[in-house]
GROMACS .gro file of C-alpha atoms in nm:
model
  369
    1UNK     CA    1   1.970   3.237  -1.297
    2UNK     CA    2   1.618   3.319  -1.033
    3UNK     CA    3   1.663   3.335  -0.675
    4UNK     CA    4   1.473   3.052  -0.551
    5UNK     CA    5   1.194   3.179  -0.272
    6UNK     CA    6   1.271   3.047   0.098
    7UNK     CA    7   1.217   2.759   0.205
    8UNK     CA    8   0.884   2.753   0.474
    9UNK     CA    9   0.975   2.586   0.772
   10UNK     CA   10   0.713   2.259   0.874
   11UNK     CA   11   0.525   2.298   1.183
   12UNK     CA   12   0.540   1.975   1.400
   13UNK     CA   13   0.201   2.051   1.489
   14UNK     CA   14  -0.126   1.904   1.348
   15UNK     CA   15  -0.295   2.174   1.182
   16UNK     CA   16  -0.664   2.299   1.269
   17UNK     CA   17  -0.916   2.492   1.123
   18UNK     CA   18  -0.917   2.289   0.785
   19UNK     CA   19  -1.188   2.397   0.567
   20UNK     CA   20  -1.216   2.095   0.323
   21UNK     CA   21  -1.397   2.099  -0.062
   22UNK     CA   22  -1.672   1.931  -0.112
   23UNK     CA   23  -1.701   1.940  -0.498
   24UNK     CA   24  -2.035   1.766  -0.616
   25UNK     CA   25  -1.924   1.385  -0.645
   26UNK     CA   26  -1.728   1.305  -1.051
   27UNK     CA   27  -1.860   1.135  -1.279
   28UNK     CA   28  -1.943   0.720  -1.290
   29UNK     CA   29  -2.062   0.423  -1.374
   30UNK     CA   30  -2.241   0.187  -1.152
   31UNK     CA   31  -2.526  -0.101  -1.107
   32UNK     CA   32  -2.940  -0.005  -1.058
   33UNK     CA   33  -3.113  -0.020  -0.702
   34UNK     CA   34  -3.107   0.300  -0.440
   35UNK     CA   35  -2.744   0.169  -0.324
   36UNK     CA   36  -2.558   0.148  -0.648
   37UNK     CA   37  -2.238  -0.040  -0.645
   38UNK     CA   38  -1.991   0.229  -0.776
   39UNK     CA   39  -2.194   0.551  -0.609
   40UNK     CA   40  -1.952   0.784  -0.449
   41UNK     CA   41  -2.053   0.841  -0.099
   42UNK     CA   42  -1.828   1.109  -0.013
   43UNK     CA   43  -1.459   1.265  -0.120
   44UNK     CA   44  -1.191   1.505   0.066
   45UNK     CA   45  -0.949   1.662  -0.080
   46UNK     CA   46  -0.597   1.596   0.134
   47UNK     CA   47  -0.347   1.840   0.056
   48UNK     CA   48  -0.187   1.650  -0.186
   49UNK     CA   49  -0.158   1.341  -0.441
   50UNK     CA   50  -0.196   1.030  -0.288
   51UNK     CA   51   0.044   0.753  -0.399
   52UNK     CA   52  -0.063   0.440  -0.140
   53UNK     CA   53  -0.369   0.245   0.031
   54UNK     CA   54  -0.528   0.388   0.317
   55UNK     CA   55  -0.531   0.227   0.639
   56UNK     CA   56  -0.920   0.157   0.787
   57UNK     CA   57  -0.955   0.057   1.164
   58UNK     CA   58  -1.252   0.192   1.452
   59UNK     CA   59  -1.437   0.392   1.211
   60UNK     CA   60  -1.152   0.606   1.062
   61UNK     CA   61  -0.974   0.607   0.772
   62UNK     CA   62  -0.551   0.700   0.738
   63UNK     CA   63  -0.423   0.807   0.443
   64UNK     CA   64  -0.085   0.963   0.352
   65UNK     CA   65  -0.175   1.288   0.098
   66UNK     CA   66   0.029   1.576   0.232
   67UNK     CA   67   0.123   1.471   0.540
   68UNK     CA   68  -0.124   1.173   0.755
   69UNK     CA   69  -0.490   1.288   0.725
   70UNK     CA   70  -0.707   1.129   0.980
   71UNK     CA   71  -1.059   1.097   0.837
   72UNK     CA   72  -1.435   0.990   0.940
   73UNK     CA   73  -1.567   0.688   0.779
   74UNK     CA   74  -1.898   0.828   0.806
   75UNK     CA   75  -1.904   1.176   0.639
   76UNK     CA   76  -1.535   1.242   0.550
   77UNK     CA   77  -1.460   1.493   0.791
   78UNK     CA   78  -1.136   1.527   0.907
   79UNK     CA   79  -1.083   1.448   1.219
   80UNK     CA   80  -0.678   1.595   1.211
   81UNK     CA   81  -0.381   1.605   0.955
   82UNK     CA   82  -0.022   1.629   1.077
   83UNK     CA   83   0.227   1.803   0.801
   84UNK     CA   84   0.532   1.594   0.890
   85UNK     CA   85   0.417   1.234   0.907
   86UNK     CA   86   0.379   1.093   0.595
   87UNK     CA   87   0.575   1.077   0.230
   88UNK     CA   88   0.409   0.843   0.022
   89UNK     CA   89   0.374   0.495   0.186
   90UNK     CA   90   0.074   0.455   0.388
   91UNK     CA   91   0.047   0.462   0.745
   92UNK     CA   92   0.006   0.178   0.978
   93UNK     CA   93  -0.277   0.220   1.330
   94UNK     CA   94  -0.253  -0.005   1.643
   95UNK     CA   95  -0.472   0.084   1.958
   96UNK     CA   96  -0.422   0.452   1.983
   97UNK     CA   97  -0.120   0.466   1.813
   98UNK     CA   98  -0.044   0.573   1.445
   99UNK     CA   99   0.272   0.488   1.283
  100UNK     CA  100   0.408   0.652   0.952
  101UNK     CA  101   0.707   0.706   0.765
  102UNK     CA  102   0.818   1.097   0.785
  103UNK     CA  103   1.082   1.369   0.667
  104UNK     CA  104   1.260   1.641   0.731
  105UNK     CA  105   1.439   1.884   0.513
  106UNK     CA  106   1.795   1.628   0.455
  107UNK     CA  107   1.703   1.289   0.647
  108UNK     CA  108   1.386   1.061   0.688
  109UNK     CA  109   1.207   0.985   0.995
  110UNK     CA  110   0.982   0.715   1.157
  111UNK     CA  111   0.690   0.832   1.349
  112UNK     CA  112   0.444   0.743   1.621
  113UNK     CA  113   0.144   0.991   1.648
  114UNK     CA  114  -0.100   1.015   1.884
  115UNK     CA  115  -0.473   0.856   1.715
  116UNK     CA  116  -0.722   1.095   1.917
  117UNK     CA  117  -0.503   1.391   1.788
  118UNK     CA  118  -0.209   1.288   1.560
  119UNK     CA  119   0.031   1.452   1.793
  120UNK     CA  120   0.398   1.252   1.773
  121UNK     CA  121   0.453   1.012   2.095
  122UNK     CA  122   0.825   1.020   1.938
  123UNK     CA  123   1.013   1.029   1.653
  124UNK     CA  124   1.300   0.841   1.525
  125UNK     CA  125   1.563   1.025   1.261
  126UNK     CA  126   1.619   0.830   0.941
  127UNK     CA  127   1.979   0.861   0.714
  128UNK     CA  128   1.710   0.756   0.414
  129UNK     CA  129   1.356   0.819   0.339
  130UNK     CA  130   1.068   0.515   0.323
  131UNK     CA  131   0.789   0.469   0.107
  132UNK     CA  132   0.637   0.171   0.215
  133UNK     CA  133   0.422   0.092   0.516
  134UNK     CA  134   0.555   0.032   0.890
  135UNK     CA  135   0.447  -0.335   1.035
  136UNK     CA  136   0.339  -0.353   1.379
  137UNK     CA  137   0.294  -0.701   1.567
  138UNK     CA  138   0.316  -0.814   1.893
  139UNK     CA  139   0.506  -0.501   2.093
  140UNK     CA  140   0.755  -0.440   1.764
  141UNK     CA  141   0.749  -0.234   1.475
  142UNK     CA  142   0.930  -0.351   1.145
  143UNK     CA  143   0.990  -0.100   0.880
  144UNK     CA  144   1.264  -0.078   0.540
  145UNK     CA  145   1.351   0.282   0.342
  146UNK     CA  146   1.607   0.303   0.079
  147UNK     CA  147   1.870   0.200   0.321
  148UNK     CA  148   2.089  -0.178   0.337
  149UNK     CA  149   1.873  -0.245   0.648
  150UNK     CA  150   1.560  -0.404   0.773
  151UNK     CA  151   1.527  -0.255   1.102
  152UNK     CA  152   1.271  -0.324   1.395
  153UNK     CA  153   1.207  -0.114   1.704
  154UNK     CA  154   0.992  -0.088   1.994
  155UNK     CA  155   0.648   0.022   1.898
  156UNK     CA  156   0.558   0.178   2.230
  157UNK     CA  157   0.904   0.390   2.250
  158UNK     CA  158   1.086   0.350   1.908
  159UNK     CA  159   1.385   0.239   2.071
  160UNK     CA  160   1.599   0.016   1.820
  161UNK     CA  161   1.559  -0.375   1.921
  162UNK     CA  162   1.775  -0.519   1.576
  163UNK     CA  163   1.884  -0.489   1.253
  164UNK     CA  164   1.997  -0.686   0.960
  165UNK     CA  165   2.134  -0.602   0.646
  166UNK     CA  166   1.951  -0.729   0.349
  167UNK     CA  167   1.972  -0.538   0.013
  168UNK     CA  168   2.215  -0.289  -0.064
  169UNK     CA  169   2.188   0.126  -0.104
  170UNK     CA  170   2.011   0.324  -0.372
  171UNK     CA  171   1.696   0.473  -0.475
  172UNK     CA  172   1.436   0.232  -0.645
  173UNK     CA  173   1.128   0.090  -0.541
  174UNK     CA  174   1.168  -0.090  -0.210
  175UNK     CA  175   0.943  -0.372  -0.065
  176UNK     CA  176   0.742  -0.320   0.276
  177UNK     CA  177   0.799  -0.630   0.500
  178UNK     CA  178   0.532  -0.910   0.548
  179UNK     CA  179   0.452  -1.135   0.865
  180UNK     CA  180   0.272  -1.458   0.880
  181UNK     CA  181   0.329  -1.801   1.127
  182UNK     CA  182   0.564  -1.634   1.348
  183UNK     CA  183   0.797  -1.576   1.038
  184UNK     CA  184   0.931  -1.233   0.922
  185UNK     CA  185   1.016  -1.123   0.527
  186UNK     CA  186   1.153  -0.859   0.323
  187UNK     CA  187   1.235  -0.848  -0.071
  188UNK     CA  188   1.559  -0.654  -0.143
  189UNK     CA  189   1.572  -0.448  -0.415
  190UNK     CA  190   1.856  -0.719  -0.573
  191UNK     CA  191   1.532  -1.008  -0.559
  192UNK     CA  192   1.644  -1.183  -0.260
  193UNK     CA  193   1.332  -1.299  -0.048
  194UNK     CA  194   1.451  -1.362   0.336
  195UNK     CA  195   1.302  -1.465   0.638
  196UNK     CA  196   1.384  -1.351   1.018
  197UNK     CA  197   1.310  -1.443   1.273
  198UNK     CA  198   1.090  -1.109   1.412
  199UNK     CA  199   1.224  -1.082   1.779
  200UNK     CA  200   1.556  -1.148   1.725
  201UNK     CA  201   1.610  -1.079   1.331
  202UNK     CA  202   1.779  -1.452   1.275
  203UNK     CA  203   1.790  -1.513   0.894
  204UNK     CA  204   1.580  -1.883   0.827
  205UNK     CA  205   1.656  -1.886   0.484
  206UNK     CA  206   1.696  -1.676   0.185
  207UNK     CA  207   1.606  -1.703  -0.201
  208UNK     CA  208   1.745  -1.529  -0.523
  209UNK     CA  209   1.399  -1.494  -0.707
  210UNK     CA  210   1.387  -1.397  -1.112
  211UNK     CA  211   1.398  -1.027  -1.133
  212UNK     CA  212   1.513  -0.720  -0.939
  213UNK     CA  213   1.294  -0.438  -0.748
  214UNK     CA  214   1.016  -0.722  -0.611
  215UNK     CA  215   0.698  -0.633  -0.498
  216UNK     CA  216   0.573  -0.662  -0.172
  217UNK     CA  217   0.421  -1.017  -0.118
  218UNK     CA  218   0.111  -1.199  -0.049
  219UNK     CA  219   0.144  -1.462   0.225
  220UNK     CA  220  -0.139  -1.743   0.225
  221UNK     CA  221  -0.224  -1.997   0.333
  222UNK     CA  222   0.196  -2.152   0.332
  223UNK     CA  223   0.245  -1.980   0.024
  224UNK     CA  224   0.457  -1.678  -0.075
  225UNK     CA  225   0.368  -1.445  -0.383
  226UNK     CA  226   0.569  -1.224  -0.520
  227UNK     CA  227   0.563  -1.022  -0.872
  228UNK     CA  228   0.936  -0.932  -1.038
  229UNK     CA  229   0.916  -0.573  -0.999
  230UNK     CA  230   1.087  -0.492  -1.326
  231UNK     CA  231   0.941  -0.730  -1.527
  232UNK     CA  232   0.630  -0.972  -1.637
  233UNK     CA  233   0.722  -1.291  -1.391
  234UNK     CA  234   0.497  -1.398  -1.085
  235UNK     CA  235   0.648  -1.630  -0.855
  236UNK     CA  236   0.470  -1.864  -0.578
  237UNK     CA  237   0.786  -1.960  -0.279
  238UNK     CA  238   0.711  -2.195   0.016
  239UNK     CA  239   0.669  -2.003   0.326
  240UNK     CA  240   0.861  -2.188   0.560
  241UNK     CA  241   1.170  -2.310   0.345
  242UNK     CA  242   1.189  -2.075   0.023
  243UNK     CA  243   1.136  -2.343  -0.221
  244UNK     CA  244   1.035  -2.220  -0.558
  245UNK     CA  245   0.674  -2.385  -0.611
  246UNK     CA  246   0.636  -2.227  -0.954
  247UNK     CA  247   0.706  -1.943  -1.150
  248UNK     CA  248   0.506  -1.834  -1.409
  249UNK     CA  249   0.603  -1.541  -1.749
  250UNK     CA  250   0.300  -1.379  -1.841
  251UNK     CA  251   0.269  -1.251  -2.202
  252UNK     CA  252   0.348  -0.919  -2.139
  253UNK     CA  253   0.627  -0.699  -2.180
  254UNK     CA  254   0.467  -0.515  -1.868
  255UNK     CA  255   0.617  -0.518  -1.536
  256UNK     CA  256   0.444  -0.671  -1.242
  257UNK     CA  257   0.493  -0.398  -0.921
  258UNK     CA  258   0.202  -0.456  -0.771
  259UNK     CA  259   0.091  -0.707  -0.478
  260UNK     CA  260  -0.102  -0.997  -0.533
  261UNK     CA  261  -0.452  -1.076  -0.424
  262UNK     CA  262  -0.604  -1.469  -0.382
  263UNK     CA  263  -0.945  -1.573  -0.316
  264UNK     CA  264  -1.070  -1.920  -0.321
  265UNK     CA  265  -0.766  -2.131  -0.590
  266UNK     CA  266  -0.740  -1.759  -0.787
  267UNK     CA  267  -0.440  -1.489  -0.780
  268UNK     CA  268  -0.513  -1.159  -0.838
  269UNK     CA  269  -0.269  -0.953  -1.018
  270UNK     CA  270  -0.184  -0.592  -1.146
  271UNK     CA  271   0.009  -0.550  -1.437
  272UNK     CA  272   0.181  -0.208  -1.592
  273UNK     CA  273   0.113  -0.368  -1.949
  274UNK     CA  274  -0.276  -0.261  -1.835
  275UNK     CA  275  -0.434  -0.539  -1.693
  276UNK     CA  276  -0.488  -0.741  -1.425
  277UNK     CA  277  -0.416  -1.099  -1.449
  278UNK     CA  278  -0.563  -1.376  -1.334
  279UNK     CA  279  -0.384  -1.708  -1.213
  280UNK     CA  280  -0.450  -2.080  -1.054
  281UNK     CA  281  -0.273  -2.006  -0.719
  282UNK     CA  282  -0.136  -2.371  -0.696
  283UNK     CA  283  -0.007  -2.376  -1.029
  284UNK     CA  284   0.070  -2.001  -1.150
  285UNK     CA  285  -0.134  -2.102  -1.483
  286UNK     CA  286  -0.314  -1.822  -1.644
  287UNK     CA  287  -0.728  -1.824  -1.607
  288UNK     CA  288  -0.770  -1.510  -1.800
  289UNK     CA  289  -0.712  -1.126  -1.752
  290UNK     CA  290  -0.855  -0.787  -1.780
  291UNK     CA  291  -0.737  -0.491  -2.054
  292UNK     CA  292  -0.747  -0.113  -1.906
  293UNK     CA  293  -0.625   0.164  -2.083
  294UNK     CA  294  -0.411   0.210  -1.850
  295UNK     CA  295  -0.151   0.066  -1.619
  296UNK     CA  296  -0.189  -0.096  -1.336
  297UNK     CA  297  -0.039   0.016  -1.037
  298UNK     CA  298  -0.269  -0.035  -0.798
  299UNK     CA  299  -0.256  -0.371  -0.563
  300UNK     CA  300  -0.623  -0.570  -0.629
  301UNK     CA  301  -0.848  -0.633  -0.334
  302UNK     CA  302  -1.161  -0.952  -0.345
  303UNK     CA  303  -1.404  -0.908  -0.147
  304UNK     CA  304  -1.760  -1.098  -0.177
  305UNK     CA  305  -1.700  -1.219  -0.567
  306UNK     CA  306  -1.583  -0.910  -0.686
  307UNK     CA  307  -1.213  -0.793  -0.755
  308UNK     CA  308  -1.138  -0.401  -0.704
  309UNK     CA  309  -0.811  -0.214  -0.819
  310UNK     CA  310  -0.733   0.093  -0.966
  311UNK     CA  311  -0.604   0.184  -1.329
  312UNK     CA  312  -0.362   0.459  -1.429
  313UNK     CA  313  -0.642   0.538  -1.673
  314UNK     CA  314  -0.811   0.703  -1.369
  315UNK     CA  315  -1.063   0.464  -1.295
  316UNK     CA  316  -1.153   0.201  -0.982
  317UNK     CA  317  -1.236  -0.088  -1.124
  318UNK     CA  318  -1.516  -0.311  -1.054
  319UNK     CA  319  -1.489  -0.685  -1.216
  320UNK     CA  320  -1.619  -1.051  -1.116
  321UNK     CA  321  -1.401  -1.245  -0.950
  322UNK     CA  322  -1.504  -1.540  -1.087
  323UNK     CA  323  -1.447  -1.454  -1.479
  324UNK     CA  324  -1.314  -1.100  -1.521
  325UNK     CA  325  -1.673  -0.975  -1.640
  326UNK     CA  326  -1.659  -0.543  -1.557
  327UNK     CA  327  -1.980  -0.490  -1.318
  328UNK     CA  328  -1.898  -0.084  -1.290
  329UNK     CA  329  -1.575   0.133  -1.260
  330UNK     CA  330  -1.546   0.520  -1.149
  331UNK     CA  331  -1.357   0.777  -1.302
  332UNK     CA  332  -1.164   1.011  -1.075
  333UNK     CA  333  -0.923   1.265  -1.171
  334UNK     CA  334  -0.545   1.081  -1.207
  335UNK     CA  335  -0.449   0.781  -1.164
  336UNK     CA  336  -0.601   0.506  -0.927
  337UNK     CA  337  -0.400   0.410  -0.639
  338UNK     CA  338  -0.459   0.050  -0.399
  339UNK     CA  339  -0.812  -0.010  -0.240
  340UNK     CA  340  -0.917  -0.150   0.043
  341UNK     CA  341  -1.288  -0.254   0.151
  342UNK     CA  342  -1.457  -0.243   0.450
  343UNK     CA  343  -1.825  -0.288   0.609
  344UNK     CA  344  -1.936  -0.236   0.213
  345UNK     CA  345  -1.739   0.025   0.202
  346UNK     CA  346  -1.421   0.058  -0.097
  347UNK     CA  347  -1.144   0.403   0.080
  348UNK     CA  348  -0.926   0.451  -0.220
  349UNK     CA  349  -0.667   0.704  -0.320
  350UNK     CA  350  -0.634   0.938  -0.615
  351UNK     CA  351  -0.373   1.148  -0.771
  352UNK     CA  352  -0.598   1.418  -0.807
  353UNK     CA  353  -0.563   1.458  -0.410
  354UNK     CA  354  -0.902   1.337  -0.314
  355UNK     CA  355  -0.989   1.042  -0.116
  356UNK     CA  356  -1.291   0.856  -0.170
  357UNK     CA  357  -1.562   0.664  -0.013
  358UNK     CA  358  -1.723   0.408  -0.295
  359UNK     CA  359  -2.006   0.171  -0.227
  360UNK     CA  360  -1.902  -0.154  -0.311
  361UNK     CA  361  -2.178  -0.364  -0.360
  362UNK     CA  362  -2.574  -0.300  -0.416
  363UNK     CA  363  -2.869  -0.288  -0.186
  364UNK     CA  364  -2.916  -0.648  -0.013
  365UNK     CA  365  -3.124  -0.878  -0.255
  366UNK     CA  366  -2.988  -0.652  -0.548
  367UNK     CA  367  -2.806  -0.871  -0.837
  368UNK     CA  368  -2.457  -0.734  -0.916
  369UNK     CA  369  -2.459  -0.547  -1.265
   0.00000   0.00000   0.00000
């Protein structure tokens, strides 16, 4: 057998002197006017494919590519990057600190980075990798990985506060924790949804849902919405008690592996059957769906009457939140991950290795296409 090349040791210091590639924007369609919806403002290569949503705050977009990257929202210039932070999950920024899962040759890590330069403030070694976004609130960081435990550490120091066993060991899709109204939620790979006291880890309730490997839940107005993960069920639970409010079996052979979005009384759900579904948020009844040319592994986002989501067909889609009419779409070079919208701009990564900034809406006063 041929000999493997020696493994290069990764530096724990941020990379310096990065040369950006600035090719012409990819092909796209859009509306009319000088500030076209769907126009690519800039794109920057982040060293490797993007598998999760970016995080935007205070004029900076943080994204996981090959490491964690901090990019200026105005022009796409790179502020810093740290090759040891980031795996596939999204980073989180709170105040002057960026939190991210990381990696080492044989184990996972959890890191706190200085938001100004990306240098580590603390690092906590883990026996398992994480593919999800850390959740930070009230001075605590809540974190899950492939282990059996939901872990809570002090956000300033990384010291453990508590841990709770909530799932079995083993790889597979892991749902990120969610927090609302003083309750911390985690969905285990066996399909059990748990509610904890975020300060102590005390269990408030647990509920077994239909399916396994559930997606990260959405919490809205006292209701927890969660997709099956391995099937086409969407379910709504009472966030205070865990009681079922409704279950919907989509007319589909696909799986719901994404976090829903909500606007008004409509729930938007991506599915691997190539469709984005719109459901009545109160009853779960199907309102309409729109079909793409690839699985929808992107969590949607809703802003100003438009639903934005990515598809494995390589497009970022913009559709009417009211009826699913396609308003525009932008082509990238690979499957498109979950977008975020901030100040009228969409930030989204693609598995082509680029982070994109795209106009979310046309110039003021101009109608949407």
